[in-house]
Short mmCIF file of C-alpha atoms and ligand atoms in Angstrom, two decimals:
data_model
loop_
_atom_site.label_atom_id
_atom_site.label_comp_id
_atom_site.label_asym_id
_atom_site.label_seq_id
_atom_site.Cartn_x
_atom_site.Cartn_y
_atom_site.Cartn_z
CA MET M 194 -141.88 23.39 10.44
CA GLU M 195 -139.41 21.36 7.96
CA PRO M 196 -140.67 19.71 5.08
CA ASN M 197 -140.51 15.95 4.87
CA GLN M 198 -139.15 15.98 8.95
CA HIS M 199 -142.20 14.82 10.30
CA THR M 200 -144.48 11.80 9.97
CA ALA M 201 -148.15 11.04 10.66
CA ILE M 202 -149.63 7.55 10.94
CA ILE M 203 -153.45 7.52 10.17
CA THR M 204 -155.17 4.24 10.36
CA GLY M 205 -158.14 3.64 8.26
CA ALA M 206 -156.85 6.26 5.33
CA THR M 207 -158.41 4.56 2.40
CA SER M 208 -161.51 6.62 2.66
CA GLY M 209 -163.72 9.38 4.51
CA ILE M 210 -162.38 11.03 7.51
CA GLY M 211 -158.72 9.16 7.50
CA LYS M 212 -157.93 10.13 3.69
CA ALA M 213 -159.01 13.59 4.69
CA PHE M 214 -156.45 13.82 7.59
CA ALA M 215 -154.01 12.37 5.05
CA HIS M 216 -154.46 14.90 2.46
CA ARG M 217 -154.01 17.69 5.34
CA PHE M 218 -150.90 16.35 6.69
CA ALA M 219 -149.35 15.72 3.34
CA GLU M 220 -149.98 19.10 2.26
CA ASN M 221 -147.92 20.26 5.44
CA GLY M 222 -145.35 18.47 4.41
CA PHE M 223 -145.55 15.18 6.35
CA ASN M 224 -144.35 11.82 5.56
CA LEU M 225 -147.20 9.31 5.99
CA ILE M 226 -148.04 5.94 7.14
CA ILE M 227 -151.33 5.12 6.08
CA THR M 228 -153.42 1.84 6.60
CA GLY M 229 -156.60 0.26 5.49
CA ARG M 230 -157.67 -3.23 4.29
CA ARG M 231 -158.66 -2.59 0.73
CA PRO M 232 -155.02 -2.60 -1.16
CA GLU M 233 -155.96 -1.25 -4.36
CA GLU M 234 -157.95 1.88 -2.63
CA LEU M 235 -154.97 2.30 -0.15
CA LYS M 236 -152.20 2.40 -3.01
CA ASN M 237 -154.10 4.65 -5.04
CA VAL M 238 -154.50 6.96 -2.06
CA ALA M 239 -150.62 6.77 -1.33
CA LYS M 240 -149.77 7.22 -5.11
CA THR M 241 -151.70 10.61 -5.29
CA LEU M 242 -150.71 11.55 -1.97
CA SER M 243 -146.76 11.18 -2.72
CA THR M 244 -147.18 12.29 -6.39
CA THR M 245 -149.29 15.56 -5.30
CA TYR M 246 -147.17 16.74 -2.15
CA ASN M 247 -144.06 15.20 -3.03
CA ILE M 248 -143.67 13.40 0.39
CA ILE M 249 -143.23 9.42 1.38
CA VAL M 250 -146.11 7.55 2.01
CA THR M 251 -145.59 3.78 3.66
CA THR M 252 -148.85 1.83 3.17
CA PHE M 253 -149.80 -0.64 5.56
CA ILE M 254 -152.63 -3.37 4.37
CA GLY M 255 -154.11 -5.37 7.02
CA ASP M 256 -157.35 -5.84 9.05
CA LEU M 257 -156.66 -4.67 12.68
CA THR M 258 -159.03 -7.47 14.01
CA ASP M 259 -155.87 -9.39 13.55
CA PRO M 260 -153.59 -9.71 16.60
CA GLN M 261 -150.57 -10.45 14.17
CA ILE M 262 -151.37 -7.66 11.88
CA ARG M 263 -151.82 -5.20 15.17
CA LEU M 264 -148.66 -6.44 16.42
CA ASN M 265 -146.75 -5.98 12.69
CA LEU M 266 -147.97 -2.47 12.70
CA CYS M 267 -146.59 -1.90 16.44
CA ASN M 268 -143.15 -3.15 15.11
CA LEU M 269 -143.34 -0.71 11.96
CA ILE M 270 -144.02 2.01 14.35
CA LYS M 271 -141.00 1.09 16.59
CA GLU M 272 -138.72 0.64 13.67
CA THR M 273 -140.04 4.27 12.33
CA GLY M 274 -138.84 5.44 15.40
CA LYS M 275 -140.05 9.20 15.80
CA ILE M 276 -143.87 9.54 15.15
CA ASP M 277 -144.85 13.09 15.26
CA VAL M 278 -148.79 12.49 14.94
CA LEU M 279 -151.02 9.39 15.41
CA ILE M 280 -154.47 9.30 14.36
CA ASN M 281 -156.36 6.20 15.22
CA ASN M 282 -159.28 6.65 13.07
CA ALA M 283 -160.12 3.18 11.70
CA GLY M 284 -163.74 1.93 12.68
CA PHE M 285 -167.01 0.48 11.24
CA GLY M 286 -170.61 0.00 12.34
CA ILE M 287 -172.96 -2.61 12.30
CA ASP M 288 -176.71 -1.67 11.79
CA LEU M 289 -178.23 -4.49 13.64
CA PRO M 290 -179.01 -5.05 17.89
CA PHE M 291 -176.57 -6.76 19.78
CA TYR M 292 -178.53 -9.93 20.06
CA GLY M 293 -178.65 -10.25 16.46
CA THR M 294 -175.15 -9.79 15.85
CA CYS M 295 -172.64 -12.94 15.42
CA ILE M 296 -169.97 -12.85 18.16
CA THR M 297 -167.23 -12.97 15.53
CA ASP M 298 -168.55 -9.27 14.36
CA ILE M 299 -168.91 -8.15 17.83
CA SER M 300 -165.15 -9.17 18.70
CA SER M 301 -164.02 -7.56 15.12
CA MET M 302 -165.73 -4.42 16.67
CA ILE M 303 -164.11 -4.70 19.79
CA SER M 304 -160.59 -5.27 18.44
CA THR M 305 -160.67 -2.58 15.99
CA HIS M 306 -161.94 0.20 18.21
CA ILE M 307 -160.76 -0.95 21.54
CA VAL M 308 -157.77 -3.04 21.11
CA ALA M 309 -156.03 -1.39 18.21
CA THR M 310 -156.15 2.19 19.29
CA THR M 311 -154.91 0.78 22.90
CA GLU M 312 -152.04 -1.14 21.37
CA ILE M 313 -150.95 1.50 18.77
CA THR M 314 -151.30 4.47 21.15
CA HIS M 315 -149.27 2.45 23.28
CA ALA M 316 -146.31 2.01 20.43
CA VAL M 317 -146.22 5.74 19.86
CA LEU M 318 -145.99 6.97 23.28
CA PRO M 319 -142.29 6.15 24.47
CA GLU M 320 -140.76 8.04 21.38
CA MET M 321 -143.31 11.04 21.93
CA ILE M 322 -142.34 11.43 25.61
CA ARG M 323 -138.73 11.15 24.40
CA GLN M 324 -139.36 13.96 22.26
CA ARG M 325 -141.50 15.84 24.67
CA LYS M 326 -144.16 16.45 21.85
CA GLY M 327 -146.52 14.86 19.65
CA ILE M 328 -150.36 14.79 18.66
CA ILE M 329 -152.73 11.96 19.03
CA ILE M 330 -156.14 12.17 17.55
CA ASN M 331 -158.92 9.39 18.56
CA VAL M 332 -161.68 8.83 16.50
CA SER M 333 -164.89 8.32 18.61
CA SER M 334 -168.50 9.33 17.56
CA LEU M 335 -171.15 11.63 18.94
CA GLY M 336 -173.29 8.41 19.18
CA ALA M 337 -171.05 7.62 22.13
CA PHE M 338 -172.78 10.21 24.21
CA ILE M 339 -176.59 9.34 23.03
CA PRO M 340 -177.58 5.56 24.21
CA GLY M 341 -179.63 4.28 21.58
CA LEU M 342 -178.43 6.49 18.68
CA THR M 343 -176.11 3.89 17.49
CA ARG M 344 -176.25 0.38 18.29
CA SER M 345 -175.03 -0.77 21.78
CA MET M 346 -171.74 -2.16 20.81
CA TYR M 347 -170.66 0.80 18.79
CA LEU M 348 -171.67 3.37 21.65
CA ALA M 349 -169.64 1.00 24.07
CA THR M 350 -166.55 0.71 22.07
CA LYS M 351 -166.88 4.75 20.95
CA SER M 352 -167.25 5.44 24.82
CA PHE M 353 -164.07 3.74 25.51
CA VAL M 354 -162.14 5.38 22.63
CA HIS M 355 -163.28 8.83 24.03
CA TYR M 356 -163.08 8.35 27.80
CA PHE M 357 -159.62 6.69 27.23
CA THR M 358 -158.53 9.57 25.39
CA GLU M 359 -159.81 12.14 27.79
CA SER M 360 -157.98 10.55 30.73
CA LEU M 361 -154.82 9.53 28.42
CA SER M 362 -154.63 13.60 27.97
CA VAL M 363 -154.40 14.22 31.44
CA GLU M 364 -151.69 11.69 32.21
CA VAL M 365 -149.12 12.77 28.99
CA ARG M 366 -150.02 16.65 29.01
CA GLN M 367 -146.77 17.11 31.07
CA PHE M 368 -144.99 15.81 28.16
CA GLY M 369 -146.06 18.30 25.70
CA ILE M 370 -148.55 15.99 23.95
CA ASN M 371 -151.60 17.15 22.65
CA VAL M 372 -154.56 14.58 22.45
CA GLN M 373 -157.73 14.91 20.98
CA SER M 374 -160.72 12.67 21.27
CA LEU M 375 -162.73 13.58 17.78
CA CYS M 376 -166.36 12.90 18.14
CA PRO M 377 -168.20 13.29 14.78
CA GLY M 378 -172.04 13.22 14.05
CA MET M 379 -172.98 11.87 10.62
CA THR M 380 -170.23 12.44 8.13
CA ARG M 381 -170.09 11.38 4.40
CA SER M 382 -168.00 8.66 4.12
CA ASP M 383 -167.95 4.95 3.20
CA PHE M 384 -168.98 4.13 6.80
CA HIS M 385 -172.62 3.99 5.50
CA ARG M 386 -171.87 1.98 2.49
CA ASN M 387 -174.78 -0.21 3.14
CA HIS M 388 -176.79 2.31 2.84
CA ASN M 389 -176.57 5.23 0.00
CA ASN M 390 -175.43 8.58 1.76
CA ALA M 391 -177.49 10.57 -0.58
CA GLU M 392 -180.67 8.46 0.44
CA LEU M 393 -179.88 8.65 4.10
CA GLU M 394 -179.40 12.23 3.94
CA LYS M 395 -182.96 12.71 1.94
CA LYS M 396 -184.34 10.57 4.62
CA PHE M 397 -182.79 12.76 7.46
CA GLU M 398 -183.14 15.95 5.90
CA LEU M 399 -182.96 17.79 9.41
CA ILE M 400 -179.47 16.71 9.89
CA LYS M 401 -176.43 18.20 8.18
CA PHE M 402 -174.34 15.74 7.21
CA MET M 403 -170.72 16.81 7.19
CA THR M 404 -167.92 16.38 4.55
CA PRO M 405 -164.97 14.56 5.83
CA GLU M 406 -162.75 17.69 5.11
CA GLU M 407 -165.19 19.67 7.06
CA VAL M 408 -164.35 17.20 10.24
CA VAL M 409 -160.84 17.29 9.88
CA ASP M 410 -160.73 21.21 9.75
CA GLN M 411 -162.71 21.32 13.28
CA SER M 412 -160.58 18.95 14.47
CA LEU M 413 -157.06 20.76 13.67
CA LYS M 414 -158.89 23.87 14.64
CA ALA M 415 -159.71 22.38 18.41
CA LEU M 416 -155.98 20.87 18.57
CA LYS M 417 -154.77 24.35 17.87
CA LYS M 418 -156.64 25.53 20.82
CA ARG M 419 -155.67 22.26 22.98
CA ARG M 420 -159.31 21.25 23.02
CA VAL M 421 -159.63 17.61 24.21
CA LEU M 422 -162.95 16.87 22.98
CA CYS M 423 -163.78 17.82 19.48
CA ILE M 424 -167.65 17.57 18.08
CA PRO M 425 -167.55 19.06 14.65
CA GLY M 426 -170.70 21.20 13.49
CA ALA M 427 -172.89 23.36 15.30
CA LEU M 428 -176.14 21.15 15.30
CA ASN M 429 -173.88 18.16 16.44
CA LYS M 430 -172.84 20.29 19.39
CA LEU M 431 -176.26 20.82 20.29
CA PHE M 432 -177.17 17.49 20.25
CA PHE M 433 -174.52 16.83 22.50
CA VAL M 434 -175.52 19.75 25.21
CA ILE M 435 -178.94 18.07 24.98
CA ALA M 436 -177.77 14.70 25.23
CA LYS M 437 -175.66 15.70 28.58
CA SER M 438 -178.53 17.84 29.98
CA LEU M 439 -181.70 15.08 29.62
CA PRO M 440 -181.98 12.26 32.15
CA LEU M 441 -180.96 9.08 31.06
CA TRP M 442 -184.48 7.76 31.27
CA VAL M 443 -185.72 10.46 28.85
CA LEU M 444 -182.93 9.74 26.31
CA GLN M 445 -183.60 6.05 26.74
CA ARG M 446 -187.59 6.88 26.13
CA ILE M 447 -186.49 8.54 22.66
CA SER M 448 -184.20 5.91 21.64
CA GLY M 449 -186.68 3.32 22.64
CA PHE M 450 -188.56 4.33 19.13
CA ARG M 451 -186.07 2.03 17.36
CA ASN M 452 -186.40 -0.81 19.49
CA GLU M 453 -190.16 -1.26 17.90
CA GLU M 454 -188.58 -1.26 14.30
CA SER M 455 -186.00 -3.42 12.82
CA ILE M 456 -184.39 -3.20 9.55
CA GLU M 457 -186.22 -0.21 8.16
CA HIS M 458 -184.84 2.11 10.71
CA THR M 459 -181.04 3.17 10.30
CA PRO M 460 -178.56 4.24 13.36
CA VAL M 461 -179.76 7.74 13.15
CA SER M 462 -183.38 7.29 13.35
CA VAL M 463 -183.45 8.81 16.94
CA LEU M 464 -182.04 12.51 15.59
CA PRO M 465 -185.26 13.60 13.78
CA VAL M 466 -186.99 12.97 17.06
CA ILE M 467 -184.30 14.60 18.93
CA ALA M 468 -184.46 17.60 16.68
CA SER M 469 -188.41 17.81 16.76
CA VAL M 470 -188.07 17.96 20.44
CA VAL M 471 -185.43 20.99 20.38
CA HIS M 472 -187.36 22.88 17.64
N1 LIG J 633 -169.23 8.55 8.99
C1 LIG J 633 -169.89 8.66 10.14
O1 LIG J 633 -171.27 9.38 9.94
C2 LIG J 633 -169.15 8.83 11.43
C3 LIG J 633 -169.71 9.40 12.40
C4 LIG J 633 -169.15 9.20 13.95
C5 LIG J 633 -167.58 8.43 13.82
N2 LIG J 633 -167.49 7.84 12.71
C6 LIG J 633 -165.99 7.39 13.06
O2 LIG J 633 -165.01 7.72 12.03
C7 LIG J 633 -164.23 6.98 11.58
C8 LIG J 633 -163.83 6.89 10.17
O3 LIG J 633 -164.79 6.41 9.38
P1 LIG J 633 -165.45 7.01 8.15
O4 LIG J 633 -166.62 7.47 8.34
O5 LIG J 633 -164.25 8.00 7.31
O6 LIG J 633 -165.68 5.87 7.42
P2 LIG J 633 -164.73 5.08 5.87
O7 LIG J 633 -165.01 5.77 5.14
O8 LIG J 633 -165.65 3.45 6.08
O9 LIG J 633 -163.62 4.44 6.87
C9 LIG J 633 -163.26 3.91 7.82
C10 LIG J 633 -161.92 3.45 7.68
O10 LIG J 633 -161.61 2.51 8.53
C11 LIG J 633 -160.84 1.21 7.98
N3 LIG J 633 -161.25 0.18 8.90
C12 LIG J 633 -162.57 -0.20 9.30
N4 LIG J 633 -162.30 -1.32 9.70
C13 LIG J 633 -161.10 -1.73 9.79
C14 LIG J 633 -160.56 -3.09 10.01
N5 LIG J 633 -161.07 -4.08 11.13
N6 LIG J 633 -159.07 -2.85 10.05
C15 LIG J 633 -158.26 -2.19 9.24
N7 LIG J 633 -159.03 -0.91 8.90
C16 LIG J 633 -160.21 -1.12 8.96
C17 LIG J 633 -160.97 1.25 6.45
O11 LIG J 633 -160.36 0.52 5.93
P3 LIG J 633 -161.00 -0.43 4.70
O12 LIG J 633 -162.13 0.50 3.88
O13 LIG J 633 -159.95 -0.46 3.26
O14 LIG J 633 -161.56 -1.50 5.00
C18 LIG J 633 -161.31 2.58 5.99
O15 LIG J 633 -159.90 2.84 5.75
C19 LIG J 633 -164.49 5.51 12.32
O16 LIG J 633 -163.81 5.45 13.24
C20 LIG J 633 -165.81 5.69 12.40
O17 LIG J 633 -166.53 4.97 13.46
C21 LIG J 633 -167.98 8.21 11.45
#
């Protein structure tokens, strides 16, 4: 692969998994388009990447809940022409039940996880199909498979990302496009910015939090094997297998524990319960 001949676009690269992907593609000589909402952080990431790896980094700052911002990003993609890699990673959680979340926040989640992923994927595909190659990684979540593990809108929007990606992979395989649904479990990042990562890890010591770099390593290994579903981490894989094999009512009964509590509990409150069932 010729250095600086390839371009990867990564949404949500200011921190966490997106930033780790940016480093991995940069060290392999890719030019980057990285997006995020926090201007200073994004510019700092871009500066580090361009000076460390001698690549071109374009920053796109904006909130993907805004239709005009999404249109601007899609126009940038079309102007750029050849995009080799797309990583739809931008996302966030809301640790409140559906009935306690304001409708604006619910719409923002739908726009970021569902609408942005759909529109950006649609924008990159014509050129990837013309080139007859490309990589698309859509970041879903392990939470997409376990009702009650995450709040209902998070589960619903991340389920969309997962099933959309699985089906898309079948549609575009004939064009040589490699598509992955990446479903991480608990990962140390700014995602849990309202809960201190260290405190969370202490509280749920049975769960192994992964680093963004570990998640990215496993994603890229799975990509090489052309695996559509990637669940990084042995324990997360185990949770997935259990979730798939238990009847829905059992899962819902286990998850029901969280509905008897409120603010004190976090989106992972059910995991120790599942873990104790396993052990
Ligand atoms: N961490 C976990 O435990 C975990 C588990 C499963 C799945 N995930 C998924 O992994 C992905 C990456 O999360 P992370 O853990 O790396 O968290 P993170 O460190 O908070 O990174 C999230 C990124 O998404 C961007 N973003 C969020 N909402 C956005 C919006 N409305 N418009 C534009 N950009 C937005 C953020 O930008 P700014 O910070 O600049 O606002 C940030 O760059 C997310 O899709 C998340 O749902 C995370």
